[in-house]
Short mmCIF file of C-alpha atoms in Angstrom, two decimals:
data_model
loop_
_atom_site.label_atom_id
_atom_site.label_comp_id
_atom_site.label_asym_id
_atom_site.label_seq_id
_atom_site.Cartn_x
_atom_site.Cartn_y
_atom_site.Cartn_z
CA MET A 1 11.12 21.29 1.37
CA ALA A 2 14.26 20.49 -0.65
CA GLY A 3 15.55 18.13 2.02
CA GLY A 4 12.11 16.59 2.32
CA VAL A 5 12.01 15.95 -1.41
CA ARG A 6 15.23 13.94 -1.23
CA VAL A 7 14.04 11.97 1.80
CA MET A 8 10.62 11.17 0.31
CA ARG A 9 12.07 10.12 -3.03
CA GLY A 10 14.54 7.75 -1.37
CA TRP A 11 11.89 6.23 0.86
CA ALA A 12 9.46 5.81 -2.00
CA ALA A 13 11.96 3.64 -3.87
CA VAL A 14 12.81 1.47 -0.87
CA ALA A 15 9.19 1.10 0.26
CA ALA A 16 8.05 0.16 -3.23
CA ILE A 17 10.62 -2.62 -3.39
CA ALA A 18 9.65 -3.85 0.06
CA VAL A 19 5.93 -3.98 -0.75
CA LEU A 20 6.50 -5.80 -4.04
CA VAL A 21 8.73 -8.38 -2.37
CA ALA A 22 6.38 -8.87 0.58
CA GLY A 23 3.25 -9.62 -1.42
CA CYS A 24 0.56 -11.01 0.84
CA VAL A 25 2.15 -10.95 4.28
CA GLU A 26 0.88 -13.23 7.02
CA THR A 27 3.21 -14.16 9.81
CA GLY A 28 1.62 -17.47 10.76
CA GLY A 29 0.55 -16.50 14.26
CA GLY A 30 2.53 -15.60 17.35
CA GLY A 31 4.76 -13.22 15.40
CA LEU A 32 6.83 -10.37 16.75
CA ARG A 33 4.75 -7.32 17.65
CA SER A 34 7.53 -4.80 18.24
CA VAL A 35 11.27 -4.31 17.89
CA ALA A 36 13.80 -1.58 18.65
CA LEU A 37 15.37 -0.18 15.49
CA LEU A 38 18.39 1.96 14.65
CA ASP A 39 20.23 1.13 17.87
CA GLY A 40 17.14 1.83 19.95
CA ALA A 41 16.32 5.20 18.43
CA VAL A 42 12.75 4.13 17.56
CA VAL A 43 10.59 1.20 18.59
CA ALA A 44 8.68 -0.23 15.63
CA THR A 45 5.38 -1.73 16.72
CA ALA A 46 2.40 -3.18 14.89
CA PRO A 47 -1.26 -2.28 15.51
CA ALA A 48 -3.60 -4.87 17.01
CA GLY A 49 -3.93 -7.97 14.86
CA TYR A 50 -0.69 -7.37 12.94
CA CYS A 51 2.89 -8.53 13.41
CA LEU A 52 6.27 -7.71 11.97
CA ALA A 53 7.00 -10.01 9.06
CA PRO A 54 10.22 -12.01 9.57
CA HIS A 55 13.23 -11.32 7.37
CA THR A 56 11.68 -8.30 5.61
CA GLY A 57 13.32 -5.44 7.49
CA GLN A 58 15.92 -3.32 5.75
CA ARG A 59 18.40 -0.86 7.21
CA SER A 60 20.33 1.69 5.22
CA GLY A 61 22.67 3.80 7.32
CA ASP A 62 20.51 5.78 9.74
CA SER A 63 17.14 4.82 8.21
CA ALA A 64 15.07 1.64 8.13
CA VAL A 65 12.08 -0.07 6.51
CA VAL A 66 9.95 -2.79 8.14
CA ILE A 67 7.05 -4.82 6.71
CA MET A 68 4.01 -5.86 8.78
CA GLY A 69 1.12 -8.19 8.04
CA ARG A 70 -1.70 -10.03 9.76
CA CYS A 71 -0.52 -12.19 12.62
CA SER A 72 -2.91 -14.91 11.50
CA ALA A 73 -5.21 -15.51 8.55
CA ALA A 74 -7.80 -16.73 11.04
CA GLY A 75 -8.01 -13.38 12.82
CA GLU A 76 -10.38 -10.49 12.18
CA ALA A 77 -7.66 -8.09 11.02
CA VAL A 78 -8.14 -6.67 7.52
CA PRO A 79 -5.83 -8.33 4.97
CA ALA A 80 -3.21 -5.67 4.28
CA VAL A 81 0.50 -5.03 3.95
CA LEU A 82 1.90 -2.30 6.18
CA THR A 83 5.24 -0.72 5.33
CA LEU A 84 6.93 1.34 8.04
CA SER A 85 9.72 3.66 6.91
CA ILE A 86 11.87 5.54 9.42
CA GLY A 87 14.06 8.39 8.23
CA GLN A 88 17.37 9.72 9.43
CA GLY A 89 17.75 11.69 12.64
CA GLY A 90 16.45 15.22 12.18
CA SER A 91 14.42 14.34 9.08
CA ALA A 92 11.11 15.25 10.79
CA GLY A 93 12.07 18.89 10.29
CA VAL A 94 10.46 18.71 6.83
CA LEU A 95 7.08 18.66 8.59
CA ALA A 96 7.59 22.13 10.03
CA GLY A 97 5.85 23.75 7.05
CA GLY A 98 2.58 22.08 8.07
CA GLY A 99 -0.13 20.29 6.19
CA GLU A 100 -0.67 22.95 3.54
CA ALA A 101 2.97 22.78 2.42
CA LEU A 102 2.92 18.98 2.47
CA ALA A 103 -0.28 18.87 0.41
CA ALA A 104 1.16 21.30 -2.12
CA TYR A 105 4.26 19.15 -2.48
CA PHE A 106 2.52 15.79 -2.82
CA THR A 107 -0.02 17.08 -5.32
CA SER A 108 2.76 18.52 -7.47
CA ALA A 109 4.35 16.51 -10.29
CA GLU A 110 7.55 16.20 -8.26
CA GLY A 111 5.74 14.92 -5.19
CA ARG A 112 3.64 12.44 -7.13
CA ALA A 113 6.76 11.12 -8.83
CA ALA A 114 8.41 10.67 -5.42
CA VAL A 115 5.65 8.35 -4.17
CA SER A 116 5.00 6.63 -7.50
CA ARG A 117 5.89 2.94 -7.73
CA THR A 118 7.27 3.63 -11.20
CA GLY A 119 8.80 7.03 -10.47
CA ARG A 120 6.40 8.66 -12.97
CA ALA A 121 4.06 11.37 -11.72
CA ASP A 122 1.38 10.49 -14.26
CA ASP A 123 1.04 7.04 -12.68
CA VAL A 124 -0.23 8.49 -9.38
CA GLU A 125 -3.47 10.29 -8.56
CA VAL A 126 -3.83 12.03 -5.19
CA LEU A 127 -7.34 11.24 -4.00
CA SER A 128 -6.93 13.07 -0.71
CA ALA A 129 -4.14 14.97 1.06
CA ARG A 130 -5.01 16.21 4.54
CA ASP A 131 -4.08 16.26 8.21
CA ALA A 132 -5.78 13.86 10.61
CA GLU A 133 -5.20 13.25 14.31
CA GLY A 134 -1.87 15.08 14.33
CA ALA A 135 -0.46 13.30 11.29
CA PHE A 136 -0.66 13.85 7.53
CA LEU A 137 -2.60 11.37 5.41
CA LEU A 138 -2.40 10.67 1.70
CA HIS A 139 -4.96 8.58 -0.14
CA LEU A 140 -3.32 7.60 -3.41
CA ARG A 141 -4.22 5.72 -6.54
CA ASP A 142 -1.12 4.19 -8.08
CA ARG A 143 -1.25 2.55 -11.49
CA ARG A 144 0.83 -0.36 -10.22
CA ALA A 145 -0.18 -0.63 -6.54
CA GLY A 146 -3.83 0.43 -6.78
CA ASP A 147 -5.52 2.54 -4.10
CA TYR A 148 -3.60 2.80 -0.84
CA TRP A 149 -2.99 5.05 2.17
CA ARG A 150 0.19 6.67 3.40
CA GLY A 151 0.47 8.31 6.83
CA ILE A 152 3.29 10.71 7.69
CA ASP A 153 4.39 11.74 11.18
CA GLY A 154 7.47 12.68 13.19
CA LEU A 155 8.87 10.52 16.00
CA ARG A 156 11.94 11.42 17.99
CA GLY A 157 12.97 13.88 15.32
CA ARG A 158 12.67 11.31 12.54
CA LEU A 159 10.27 11.40 9.63
CA VAL A 160 8.08 8.29 9.78
CA THR A 161 5.70 6.99 7.11
CA VAL A 162 3.29 4.09 7.22
CA SER A 163 1.86 2.77 3.96
CA VAL A 164 -1.18 0.48 3.96
CA THR A 165 -1.77 -1.47 0.75
CA ALA A 166 -3.91 -4.42 -0.24
CA PRO A 167 -2.26 -7.81 -0.72
CA GLU A 168 -1.38 -8.51 -4.33
CA GLY A 169 -4.47 -9.18 -6.41
CA GLU A 170 -6.90 -7.86 -3.78
CA GLY A 171 -8.59 -4.56 -3.00
CA LEU A 172 -8.65 -2.44 0.16
CA ASP A 173 -11.77 -0.68 1.40
CA ALA A 174 -10.98 3.04 1.67
CA ALA A 175 -12.46 3.50 5.14
CA LYS A 176 -10.70 0.41 6.50
CA GLY A 177 -7.40 1.49 4.97
CA ARG A 178 -7.67 4.94 6.53
CA ALA A 179 -8.54 3.48 9.94
CA LEU A 180 -5.64 1.05 9.75
CA VAL A 181 -3.02 3.66 8.90
CA LEU A 182 -4.25 5.82 11.80
CA ALA A 183 -4.16 2.80 14.14
CA ALA A 184 -0.59 2.05 13.04
CA LEU A 185 0.53 5.63 13.70
CA ALA A 186 -1.19 5.61 17.10
CA ALA A 187 0.58 2.37 18.03
CA LEU A 188 3.91 3.91 17.11
CA ARG A 189 3.26 6.95 19.30
CA ARG A 190 2.35 4.76 22.26
CA ALA A 191 5.55 2.74 21.79
CA ASN A 192 7.64 5.92 21.59
CA PRO A 193 6.30 8.17 24.38
CA GLY A 194 7.55 11.70 24.67
CA THR A 195 8.80 11.70 21.12
CA GLY A 196 7.82 15.29 20.40
CA ALA A 197 6.07 14.49 17.14
CA VAL A 198 5.80 17.45 14.80
CA ALA A 199 2.14 18.46 14.55
CA VAL A 200 0.89 19.12 11.06
CA SER A 201 -2.21 21.03 10.11
CA GLY A 202 -3.69 22.46 6.99
CA PRO A 203 -6.72 22.33 4.71
CA GLU A 204 -7.77 19.34 2.71
CA VAL A 205 -6.40 19.84 -0.78
CA ALA A 206 -7.91 16.97 -2.76
CA GLY A 207 -11.20 15.20 -2.59
CA GLY A 208 -11.81 11.67 -1.42
#
């Protein structure tokens, strides 16, 4: 997991910045629903009711981060900020150890520090770490960001994470957050058929 540690730590820093900058994201209606990233390596797509926020994408070498929000405040979509992070080619190999290894890492001090908005392990509580529908889900309580969900999967050999957080100053129902992160991952799989996602499996490690 050494390579995975480096990847997760780097993504955590970039994603944290992106979420803080984005705040409450609403695209104003008729926004972009999908876009090819990294020279066509992966198609980023939003789940139903959400669009890619303009001017919030970031690319760093062979990785990228994209922010998504509700297409319209008038819609029925749950108010939330979605952060999609796509790792370098081959980075999905860190999933080969399965859900048990991933849960052990993210519940460790090192893993909690990697996903912490402040970089401090003590600022993050892992409410749940488990596999679900072929992906790995984390339900986290961050001192700065509050309760949020993070889904991890592999697409076209790349490690992909989707974080679902509440808009600044608001809360996010746990069940709705979980459903939204799974919907986002499912939309990505449909947009990237035949990607050979790395299946993860393992026992639930934390409650929630």
